């Protein structure tokens, strides 16, 4: 068939939200028969099709060897359909018919980790967003929901045969082959289809829902990783309870399975009843993984579980609505994690991610609204903006509504849309209708790109005893989105008595509630002001408490006020925010360091025992990468590093014996609470790094002892970093010992690679040696990310020999794994901020690679980057 003449294939590869059309056919049910052989796999599909609108039947399919198509048992000749690289179109179909297709596919050579692929000895699927079309011809779009029955057949050397739903039948074909038949009773889009074939061990448990349903819980992993699955299992049960209590949402199937895979593009995938997880997001054990990784496992388990309602039962109409499921689910997992540990520290960590990833993304050439209105490759839109900014929008609405009204709103959403594929508008409408509060203005947040800037000025009137705050908002112009409007910004505010440090009771009719301590003001115009009365003397104000809106705050308060807030703010998040604002002024605008150091001296001695985790965060010095994201031109990585090193040196010396004394006083092993122990471990590692900055003569012995004596991975790695990054005499031995101990533990080995790639004085030859190491593996995204991430955390290196590293990777992965290639290339997206001559050099390198790029993923990213 002549492909170019096919009217259904578009020449322009850009897809637009405004062009959305309903699918011409729905699929009432689908039966898949997947027969796995060593060098190919047969997929036979039977679908009951039902016409919904006029037009041809469009089935999507990629890299499929088509063997046969039948309609109602009649084999079609090639003249009866049109087939190209992307789709199969059948022009005249009845309104109701059975379609059968047979294809061959090649999971054993699939390196893209999309569709059905072989990871080591395991066959697994990844179908979100558009992977199912690599398994069979199908209307692979989220607004086509169907009941799936799956037969999986394979050699008996693969004892585990899994698919979504309930096991109907299991049996043997002959001496070597066996099969299983699964049926998922709930209608779902194809991106939630999953199957797994391999040899795995399993951890079993169960959970009884609020409705009395007994759910079998199973986590599958390789045998030796099973002991590392208990934390995930506990987190799963906890998530199930949490969703019942906070959203009234129980689980709906009789089983819930999780499979751990080491070759996986992202964190995890919420396939209905059969989640597939990157091992990094399910294996958790103090001996093998860090505290941060343990926290991440719990939040990702919750995230994928929460998708069962926000994503699976209510799904997206089209991929432009991705943030409908992701933004809401991230907000839900963040709320869960806030209940799990210190809420303030969880918020600090979530905002850190937002500020260090989403803000820069939104300030650069890849900026897009949380709900974009066009894309070339949807895989490029699994971004910090869709996930993290999407979560912030939901948080703002939830904060404004308060617990009770928010719950009325979410109840209405689940009541209206269960079983449907919906849009962001449907969500905001249901939330408004249920709560009785019109939230439609928040749609602007979904549709506009860029981080708004909130300018605040203050005025105290001593005669009237009034205090006025004036707000202005602005958005950076964006050629693609010309008519930007003011967004609703919830501003949480507190006032403090500058002498006593006491919090004022607020008297202002402009607030949601009057005569309270914690005020909430909704600023939804271009400019407005609010007045507080009965203020006895000029107060210290704390704005955007808990980061009540994802904006850049410009407020010309004094360094003294920030130091005051570090000491007196009762909101832990804003205590931390004050340290960060102050440190940014010190590092970027040459302010003196003394206010920060004095505030630490007042605050830390008590806090290290009371709340070691928060104390550790107050010692965060913004990273070089974050600081770089705040510089828009003439960025000099070496200069930035020197300024930051100098500050650390100053803090280290000014605090004298504090570091060593605290290091010796802390004993995490004595703490029974995990978060207390985690806080003490974090602090001890920071203490070591300041002692190293002081050139304390004992620091390497202390670090080596910690490294050798501890069985805890956070302690081990913290000490190893000190030794390696400061070129201690023990560094080589420690690295070797770590390798010998953990060479068969891929997640620990990732850390070993990361630490070396993140050496501050790494050179090109050392980087080459690292990626020539036999354990370096371009087929495992975790391993690539370990090295690239380590390198990227040192901008001086990343912007010298690192540039070629990222370009080569993108070029290599362009063919092998374009999803990851495109992501890694983004490390260079801020090339245009560099000072000359580097700026032109990197630009030239990017331009040179452009003609060789084939994938939509990498080419869309590269061409956006070059438009900067
Ligand atoms: N829906 C997944 C999540 O957020 C995201 C995801 C997992 C994904 N694997 C993917 C997205 C592969 C794109 C490609 O939980
Ligand atoms: Zn998700």
Tab-separated table of N, CA and C in Angstrom, residues 554-556 559 562 580-593 627 630-631 640 643:
chain	number	residue	atom	x	y	z
A	554	UNK	N	10.170	37.463	45.632
A	554	UNK	CA	11.143	38.555	45.699
A	554	UNK	C	10.677	39.466	46.816
A	555	UNK	N	11.407	39.476	47.896
A	555	UNK	CA	11.000	40.260	49.059
A	555	UNK	C	12.278	40.811	49.672
A	556	UNK	N	12.291	42.119	49.806
A	556	UNK	CA	13.530	42.760	50.207
A	556	UNK	C	13.645	42.851	51.730
A	559	UNK	N	18.810	40.652	55.963
A	559	UNK	CA	19.459	39.410	56.380
A	559	UNK	C	19.186	39.132	57.861
A	562	UNK	N	15.939	37.319	58.181
A	562	UNK	CA	16.058	35.899	57.817
A	562	UNK	C	16.728	35.116	58.954
A	580	UNK	N	17.955	29.018	53.157
A	580	UNK	CA	18.259	28.954	51.721
A	580	UNK	C	18.292	30.346	51.091
A	581	UNK	N	17.355	31.187	51.500
A	581	UNK	CA	17.339	32.554	50.957
A	581	UNK	C	18.615	33.280	51.362
A	582	UNK	N	18.972	33.124	52.622
A	582	UNK	CA	20.177	33.780	53.122
A	582	UNK	C	21.424	33.248	52.401
A	583	UNK	N	21.496	31.939	52.248
A	583	UNK	CA	22.670	31.347	51.587
A	583	UNK	C	22.759	31.765	50.119
A	584	UNK	N	21.619	31.890	49.478
A	584	UNK	CA	21.649	32.365	48.084
A	584	UNK	C	22.188	33.787	48.001
A	585	UNK	N	21.783	34.614	48.952
A	585	UNK	CA	22.304	35.990	48.954
A	585	UNK	C	23.816	35.989	49.173
A	586	UNK	N	24.259	35.103	50.066
A	586	UNK	CA	25.690	35.037	50.348
A	586	UNK	C	26.449	34.561	49.102
A	587	UNK	N	25.914	33.532	48.461
A	587	UNK	CA	26.653	32.908	47.359
A	587	UNK	C	26.501	33.646	46.035
A	588	UNK	N	25.344	34.243	45.828
A	588	UNK	CA	25.115	34.879	44.516
A	588	UNK	C	25.237	36.396	44.564
A	589	UNK	N	25.010	36.991	45.732
A	589	UNK	CA	25.039	38.461	45.793
A	589	UNK	C	26.051	39.002	46.790
A	590	UNK	N	27.011	38.171	47.169
A	590	UNK	CA	28.094	38.667	48.029
A	590	UNK	C	27.696	39.165	49.406
A	591	UNK	N	26.561	38.729	49.929
A	591	UNK	CA	26.228	39.147	51.295
A	591	UNK	C	27.194	38.459	52.271
A	592	UNK	N	27.421	39.076	53.439
A	592	UNK	CA	28.308	38.425	54.409
A	592	UNK	C	27.674	37.154	54.987
A	593	UNK	N	28.517	36.205	55.366
A	593	UNK	CA	28.032	34.916	55.872
A	593	UNK	C	27.648	34.966	57.351
A	627	UNK	N	22.714	26.457	42.171
A	627	UNK	CA	23.152	27.851	42.017
A	627	UNK	C	23.254	28.208	40.536
A	630	UNK	N	20.244	29.423	38.901
A	630	UNK	CA	19.818	30.775	39.256
A	630	UNK	C	20.593	31.840	38.468
A	631	UNK	N	21.518	31.383	37.619
A	631	UNK	CA	22.329	32.327	36.849
A	631	UNK	C	21.932	32.212	35.379
A	640	UNK	N	31.875	29.818	40.385
A	640	UNK	CA	30.798	29.441	41.304
A	640	UNK	C	31.313	28.433	42.326
A	643	UNK	N	33.500	30.161	44.962
A	643	UNK	CA	32.716	30.934	45.938
A	643	UNK	C	32.073	29.994	46.960
